[in-house]
GROMACS .gro file of C-alpha atoms in nm:
model
  302
    1UNK     CA    1  10.155   8.926   8.186
    2UNK     CA    2  10.296   8.841   8.519
    3UNK     CA    3  10.071   8.819   8.828
    4UNK     CA    4  10.353   8.956   9.036
    5UNK     CA    5  10.387   9.269   8.810
    6UNK     CA    6  10.003   9.327   8.819
    7UNK     CA    7  10.005   9.281   9.208
    8UNK     CA    8  10.290   9.543   9.236
    9UNK     CA    9  10.098   9.789   9.030
   10UNK     CA   10   9.773   9.728   9.225
   11UNK     CA   11   9.979   9.799   9.550
   12UNK     CA   12  10.086  10.125   9.401
   13UNK     CA   13   9.727  10.196   9.306
   14UNK     CA   14   9.611  10.109   9.658
   15UNK     CA   15   9.870  10.339   9.824
   16UNK     CA   16   9.757  10.626   9.604
   17UNK     CA   17   9.391  10.546   9.709
   18UNK     CA   18   9.499  10.555  10.072
   19UNK     CA   19   9.673  10.895  10.005
   20UNK     CA   20   9.340  11.032   9.881
   21UNK     CA   21   9.169  10.878  10.194
   22UNK     CA   22   9.417  11.041  10.440
   23UNK     CA   23   9.424  11.375  10.266
   24UNK     CA   24   9.048  11.400  10.279
   25UNK     CA   25   9.024  11.286  10.640
   26UNK     CA   26   9.293  11.556  10.729
   27UNK     CA   27   9.096  11.823  10.565
   28UNK     CA   28   9.360  11.871  10.289
   29UNK     CA   29   9.086  11.798  10.026
   30UNK     CA   30   8.734  11.927  10.077
   31UNK     CA   31   8.422  11.807   9.925
   32UNK     CA   32   8.419  12.096   9.671
   33UNK     CA   33   8.789  12.029   9.587
   34UNK     CA   34   8.715  11.645   9.530
   35UNK     CA   35   8.432  11.751   9.291
   36UNK     CA   36   8.665  11.974   9.096
   37UNK     CA   37   8.933  11.703   9.076
   38UNK     CA   38   8.681  11.455   8.957
   39UNK     CA   39   8.577  11.681   8.686
   40UNK     CA   40   8.943  11.737   8.594
   41UNK     CA   41   9.011  11.367   8.553
   42UNK     CA   42   8.696  11.301   8.359
   43UNK     CA   43   8.719  11.604   8.122
   44UNK     CA   44   9.098  11.661   8.106
   45UNK     CA   45   9.328  11.390   8.246
   46UNK     CA   46   9.163  11.068   8.115
   47UNK     CA   47   9.102  11.209   7.768
   48UNK     CA   48   9.467  11.331   7.762
   49UNK     CA   49   9.596  10.986   7.857
   50UNK     CA   50   9.405  10.840   7.565
   51UNK     CA   51   9.505  11.107   7.321
   52UNK     CA   52   9.871  11.084   7.422
   53UNK     CA   53   9.879  10.718   7.335
   54UNK     CA   54   9.801  10.794   6.980
   55UNK     CA   55  10.078  11.043   6.907
   56UNK     CA   56  10.365  10.805   6.833
   57UNK     CA   57  10.223  10.498   6.666
   58UNK     CA   58  10.424  10.185   6.770
   59UNK     CA   59  10.519   9.979   6.490
   60UNK     CA   60  10.402   9.669   6.677
   61UNK     CA   61  10.045   9.802   6.675
   62UNK     CA   62   9.928   9.674   6.329
   63UNK     CA   63   9.587   9.686   6.173
   64UNK     CA   64   9.562   9.304   6.231
   65UNK     CA   65   9.584   9.369   6.609
   66UNK     CA   66   9.327   9.641   6.593
   67UNK     CA   67   9.087   9.405   6.429
   68UNK     CA   68   9.166   9.153   6.691
   69UNK     CA   69   9.058   9.418   6.964
   70UNK     CA   70   8.732   9.481   6.770
   71UNK     CA   71   8.658   9.099   6.772
   72UNK     CA   72   8.777   9.036   7.132
   73UNK     CA   73   8.606   9.354   7.271
   74UNK     CA   74   8.275   9.227   7.113
   75UNK     CA   75   8.317   8.876   7.256
   76UNK     CA   76   8.405   9.027   7.611
   77UNK     CA   77   8.103   9.249   7.610
   78UNK     CA   78   7.865   8.973   7.492
   79UNK     CA   79   7.986   8.757   7.779
   80UNK     CA   80   7.954   9.045   8.022
   81UNK     CA   81   7.595   9.103   7.914
   82UNK     CA   82   7.529   8.728   7.952
   83UNK     CA   83   7.668   8.762   8.315
   84UNK     CA   84   7.452   9.053   8.378
   85UNK     CA   85   7.151   8.840   8.290
   86UNK     CA   86   7.260   8.525   8.496
   87UNK     CA   87   7.437   8.656   8.811
   88UNK     CA   88   7.145   8.841   8.968
   89UNK     CA   89   6.926   8.534   8.939
   90UNK     CA   90   7.184   8.304   9.084
   91UNK     CA   91   7.240   8.527   9.375
   92UNK     CA   92   6.864   8.566   9.434
   93UNK     CA   93   6.891   8.948   9.415
   94UNK     CA   94   6.582   9.139   9.505
   95UNK     CA   95   6.387   9.244   9.183
   96UNK     CA   96   6.433   9.629   9.267
   97UNK     CA   97   6.816   9.588   9.278
   98UNK     CA   98   6.862   9.352   8.971
   99UNK     CA   99   6.920   9.620   8.717
  100UNK     CA  100   7.191   9.770   8.945
  101UNK     CA  101   7.376   9.430   8.982
  102UNK     CA  102   7.345   9.400   8.593
  103UNK     CA  103   7.511   9.740   8.566
  104UNK     CA  104   7.794   9.652   8.784
  105UNK     CA  105   7.844   9.328   8.574
  106UNK     CA  106   7.874   9.516   8.242
  107UNK     CA  107   8.030   9.854   8.309
  108UNK     CA  108   8.367   9.831   8.486
  109UNK     CA  109   8.589  10.132   8.591
  110UNK     CA  110   8.781  10.133   8.261
  111UNK     CA  111   8.862  10.493   8.294
  112UNK     CA  112   9.001  10.568   8.653
  113UNK     CA  113   9.147  10.221   8.697
  114UNK     CA  114   9.154  10.059   8.362
  115UNK     CA  115   9.353  10.327   8.185
  116UNK     CA  116   9.638  10.394   8.432
  117UNK     CA  117   9.655  10.006   8.518
  118UNK     CA  118   9.681   9.908   8.145
  119UNK     CA  119   9.942  10.182   8.101
  120UNK     CA  120  10.149  10.071   8.387
  121UNK     CA  121  10.130   9.692   8.317
  122UNK     CA  122  10.136   9.684   7.939
  123UNK     CA  123  10.274  10.026   7.841
  124UNK     CA  124  10.121  10.346   7.675
  125UNK     CA  125  10.108  10.165   7.343
  126UNK     CA  126   9.841   9.936   7.469
  127UNK     CA  127   9.601  10.227   7.540
  128UNK     CA  128   9.494  10.244   7.186
  129UNK     CA  129   9.338   9.913   7.239
  130UNK     CA  130   9.153  10.049   7.544
  131UNK     CA  131   9.018  10.333   7.309
  132UNK     CA  132   8.882  10.078   7.089
  133UNK     CA  133   8.724   9.873   7.343
  134UNK     CA  134   8.579  10.189   7.504
  135UNK     CA  135   8.360  10.232   7.193
  136UNK     CA  136   8.161   9.925   7.290
  137UNK     CA  137   8.141  10.059   7.642
  138UNK     CA  138   7.997  10.391   7.527
  139UNK     CA  139   7.740  10.237   7.294
  140UNK     CA  140   7.619   9.992   7.551
  141UNK     CA  141   7.607  10.242   7.829
  142UNK     CA  142   7.413  10.499   7.641
  143UNK     CA  143   7.167  10.241   7.521
  144UNK     CA  144   7.115   9.925   7.750
  145UNK     CA  145   7.283  10.088   8.047
  146UNK     CA  146   7.045  10.405   8.049
  147UNK     CA  147   6.753  10.170   8.018
  148UNK     CA  148   6.877   9.979   8.316
  149UNK     CA  149   6.973  10.275   8.532
  150UNK     CA  150   6.653  10.475   8.450
  151UNK     CA  151   6.416  10.163   8.449
  152UNK     CA  152   6.329  10.185   8.082
  153UNK     CA  153   6.445  10.534   7.974
  154UNK     CA  154   6.457  10.580   7.600
  155UNK     CA  155   6.790  10.638   7.423
  156UNK     CA  156   6.898  10.991   7.363
  157UNK     CA  157   7.175  11.062   7.088
  158UNK     CA  158   7.280  11.366   7.263
  159UNK     CA  159   7.393  11.154   7.567
  160UNK     CA  160   7.678  11.032   7.340
  161UNK     CA  161   7.837  11.367   7.311
  162UNK     CA  162   8.063  11.386   7.618
  163UNK     CA  163   8.440  11.412   7.673
  164UNK     CA  164   8.503  11.042   7.708
  165UNK     CA  165   8.344  10.957   7.370
  166UNK     CA  166   8.494  11.259   7.190
  167UNK     CA  167   8.848  11.190   7.326
  168UNK     CA  168   8.810  10.829   7.206
  169UNK     CA  169   8.714  10.940   6.852
  170UNK     CA  170   9.013  11.191   6.847
  171UNK     CA  171   9.246  10.922   6.965
  172UNK     CA  172   9.143  10.682   6.688
  173UNK     CA  173   9.161  10.955   6.423
  174UNK     CA  174   9.511  11.078   6.541
  175UNK     CA  175   9.637  10.717   6.559
  176UNK     CA  176   9.513  10.634   6.211
  177UNK     CA  177   9.609  10.956   6.040
  178UNK     CA  178   9.929  11.037   6.238
  179UNK     CA  179   9.917  11.413   6.168
  180UNK     CA  180  10.232  11.617   6.225
  181UNK     CA  181  10.167  11.800   6.544
  182UNK     CA  182  10.403  12.064   6.709
  183UNK     CA  183  10.588  11.950   7.012
  184UNK     CA  184  10.422  12.219   7.229
  185UNK     CA  185  10.074  12.042   7.188
  186UNK     CA  186  10.223  11.692   7.226
  187UNK     CA  187  10.411  11.767   7.542
  188UNK     CA  188  10.131  11.972   7.689
  189UNK     CA  189   9.896  11.665   7.649
  190UNK     CA  190  10.181  11.450   7.782
  191UNK     CA  191  10.193  11.645   8.104
  192UNK     CA  192   9.820  11.621   8.150
  193UNK     CA  193   9.829  11.246   8.098
  194UNK     CA  194  10.100  11.208   8.354
  195UNK     CA  195   9.879  11.339   8.622
  196UNK     CA  196   9.596  11.086   8.557
  197UNK     CA  197   9.688  10.797   8.789
  198UNK     CA  198   9.754  10.998   9.104
  199UNK     CA  199   9.431  11.218   9.077
  200UNK     CA  200   9.212  10.936   8.969
  201UNK     CA  201   9.315  10.714   9.263
  202UNK     CA  202   9.302  10.999   9.516
  203UNK     CA  203   8.938  11.055   9.414
  204UNK     CA  204   8.851  10.694   9.486
  205UNK     CA  205   9.028  10.724   9.825
  206UNK     CA  206   8.804  11.036   9.894
  207UNK     CA  207   8.495  10.840   9.790
  208UNK     CA  208   8.607  10.563  10.052
  209UNK     CA  209   8.643  10.837  10.313
  210UNK     CA  210   8.300  10.964  10.265
  211UNK     CA  211   8.139  10.617  10.272
  212UNK     CA  212   7.998  10.411  10.545
  213UNK     CA  213   8.254  10.134  10.550
  214UNK     CA  214   8.071   9.934  10.815
  215UNK     CA  215   7.763   9.888  10.575
  216UNK     CA  216   7.999   9.820  10.284
  217UNK     CA  217   8.171   9.522  10.467
  218UNK     CA  218   7.852   9.389  10.622
  219UNK     CA  219   7.690   9.278  10.295
  220UNK     CA  220   7.758   8.913  10.247
  221UNK     CA  221   7.586   8.887   9.914
  222UNK     CA  222   7.818   9.150   9.766
  223UNK     CA  223   8.121   8.945   9.846
  224UNK     CA  224   7.980   8.657   9.647
  225UNK     CA  225   7.889   8.883   9.376
  226UNK     CA  226   8.254   9.018   9.359
  227UNK     CA  227   8.398   8.673   9.363
  228UNK     CA  228   8.177   8.558   9.075
  229UNK     CA  229   8.191   8.882   8.871
  230UNK     CA  230   8.563   8.978   8.919
  231UNK     CA  231   8.729   8.651   8.939
  232UNK     CA  232   8.515   8.378   8.788
  233UNK     CA  233   8.379   8.582   8.489
  234UNK     CA  234   8.714   8.734   8.377
  235UNK     CA  235   8.878   8.385   8.396
  236UNK     CA  236   8.600   8.244   8.178
  237UNK     CA  237   8.632   8.539   7.941
  238UNK     CA  238   8.998   8.473   7.917
  239UNK     CA  239   8.936   8.103   7.849
  240UNK     CA  240   8.703   8.190   7.554
  241UNK     CA  241   8.947   8.457   7.414
  242UNK     CA  242   9.259   8.263   7.428
  243UNK     CA  243   9.195   8.045   7.116
  244UNK     CA  244   9.091   8.364   6.938
  245UNK     CA  245   9.327   8.633   7.050
  246UNK     CA  246   9.696   8.517   7.002
  247UNK     CA  247   9.861   8.851   7.061
  248UNK     CA  248   9.987   8.884   7.410
  249UNK     CA  249   9.919   9.262   7.449
  250UNK     CA  250   9.577   9.257   7.300
  251UNK     CA  251   9.483   8.951   7.525
  252UNK     CA  252   9.614   9.118   7.826
  253UNK     CA  253   9.421   9.438   7.765
  254UNK     CA  254   9.101   9.250   7.736
  255UNK     CA  255   9.155   9.053   8.040
  256UNK     CA  256   9.251   9.358   8.255
  257UNK     CA  257   8.944   9.543   8.130
  258UNK     CA  258   8.712   9.247   8.213
  259UNK     CA  259   8.869   9.246   8.571
  260UNK     CA  260   8.845   9.608   8.673
  261UNK     CA  261   8.603   9.679   8.955
  262UNK     CA  262   8.251   9.844   8.908
  263UNK     CA  263   8.270  10.170   8.748
  264UNK     CA  264   8.093  10.502   8.878
  265UNK     CA  265   7.915  10.613   8.570
  266UNK     CA  266   7.597  10.405   8.651
  267UNK     CA  267   7.590  10.541   9.000
  268UNK     CA  268   7.613  10.889   8.880
  269UNK     CA  269   7.335  10.827   8.636
  270UNK     CA  270   7.098  10.661   8.892
  271UNK     CA  271   7.163  10.960   9.136
  272UNK     CA  272   7.115  11.219   8.876
  273UNK     CA  273   6.780  11.076   8.816
  274UNK     CA  274   6.688  11.061   9.179
  275UNK     CA  275   6.727  10.701   9.233
  276UNK     CA  276   6.857  10.487   9.523
  277UNK     CA  277   7.222  10.417   9.456
  278UNK     CA  278   7.317  10.234   9.786
  279UNK     CA  279   7.370   9.903   9.626
  280UNK     CA  280   7.572  10.047   9.340
  281UNK     CA  281   7.790  10.251   9.588
  282UNK     CA  282   7.837   9.940   9.813
  283UNK     CA  283   7.943   9.740   9.497
  284UNK     CA  284   8.183  10.006   9.363
  285UNK     CA  285   8.358  10.053   9.694
  286UNK     CA  286   8.384   9.679   9.783
  287UNK     CA  287   8.502   9.572   9.435
  288UNK     CA  288   8.757   9.852   9.425
  289UNK     CA  289   8.902   9.744   9.766
  290UNK     CA  290   8.901   9.388   9.672
  291UNK     CA  291   9.067   9.453   9.329
  292UNK     CA  292   9.396   9.450   9.499
  293UNK     CA  293   9.340   9.072   9.541
  294UNK     CA  294   9.094   8.989   9.251
  295UNK     CA  295   9.291   9.149   8.955
  296UNK     CA  296   9.616   8.953   9.034
  297UNK     CA  297   9.424   8.640   9.101
  298UNK     CA  298   9.269   8.656   8.758
  299UNK     CA  299   9.602   8.711   8.598
  300UNK     CA  300   9.746   8.412   8.801
  301UNK     CA  301   9.478   8.185   8.639
  302UNK     CA  302   9.513   8.304   8.273
   0.00000   0.00000   0.00000
């Protein structure tokens, strides 16, 4: 995995984000439209991108490699949970914000950025590995993540039933069973999948346009957090995984997923429950902007 290739893809992603920023500022995209596009990406495009990756099983994707992802994903998330416990203390984060920093440590933007970035850098065949690792993401978020976001809320099994998890299960079933599906279905899903990167990045741009960038760039502690979480931690994860994961693609997927910026799911959960999402919002925006530098930097070191 070349740092130059990753940097090129991050530049493309950045330009798409800028497109979203400018179209919102020019009034081409309204608040209502952006909400609709967000729902479209979450419920249609991202699921389609995952499902589309399972239609034609690549011969290079063996059962042994799938087991490597299961093992590597477990190691990665154990280390991210360890970082979530250590980093807030190192940074002397105020007690009321510690849970939010922990959420940013564990739950990266594996959907809006992780999926299209993995597809661009490693090819669509690698998305099946993302689907497998997303099982860990879902289980952790709807157990530990919910407790962190809601300050001790109990786990609710109903929370697991959503398009993200359903599409992950469907992807794995199609991949393993390889049913003969008509071209009209596979091509339709393919067209849905092809729109994912543009729409997802534009929505991030809209979020930037809505935010107070002065407050985002004026938080020194958040810069240090981003350096530790999105550079140091992924490099350490890669060092632990390297002796265990010998397949180039599987290793690349796990490194990329550990490097993506903070995800928006924790913020949506906090705001849904009436919490203060300022720190999460700042972390998401800053880590997303800095990912143009941090992700290629991580790849350069691994």
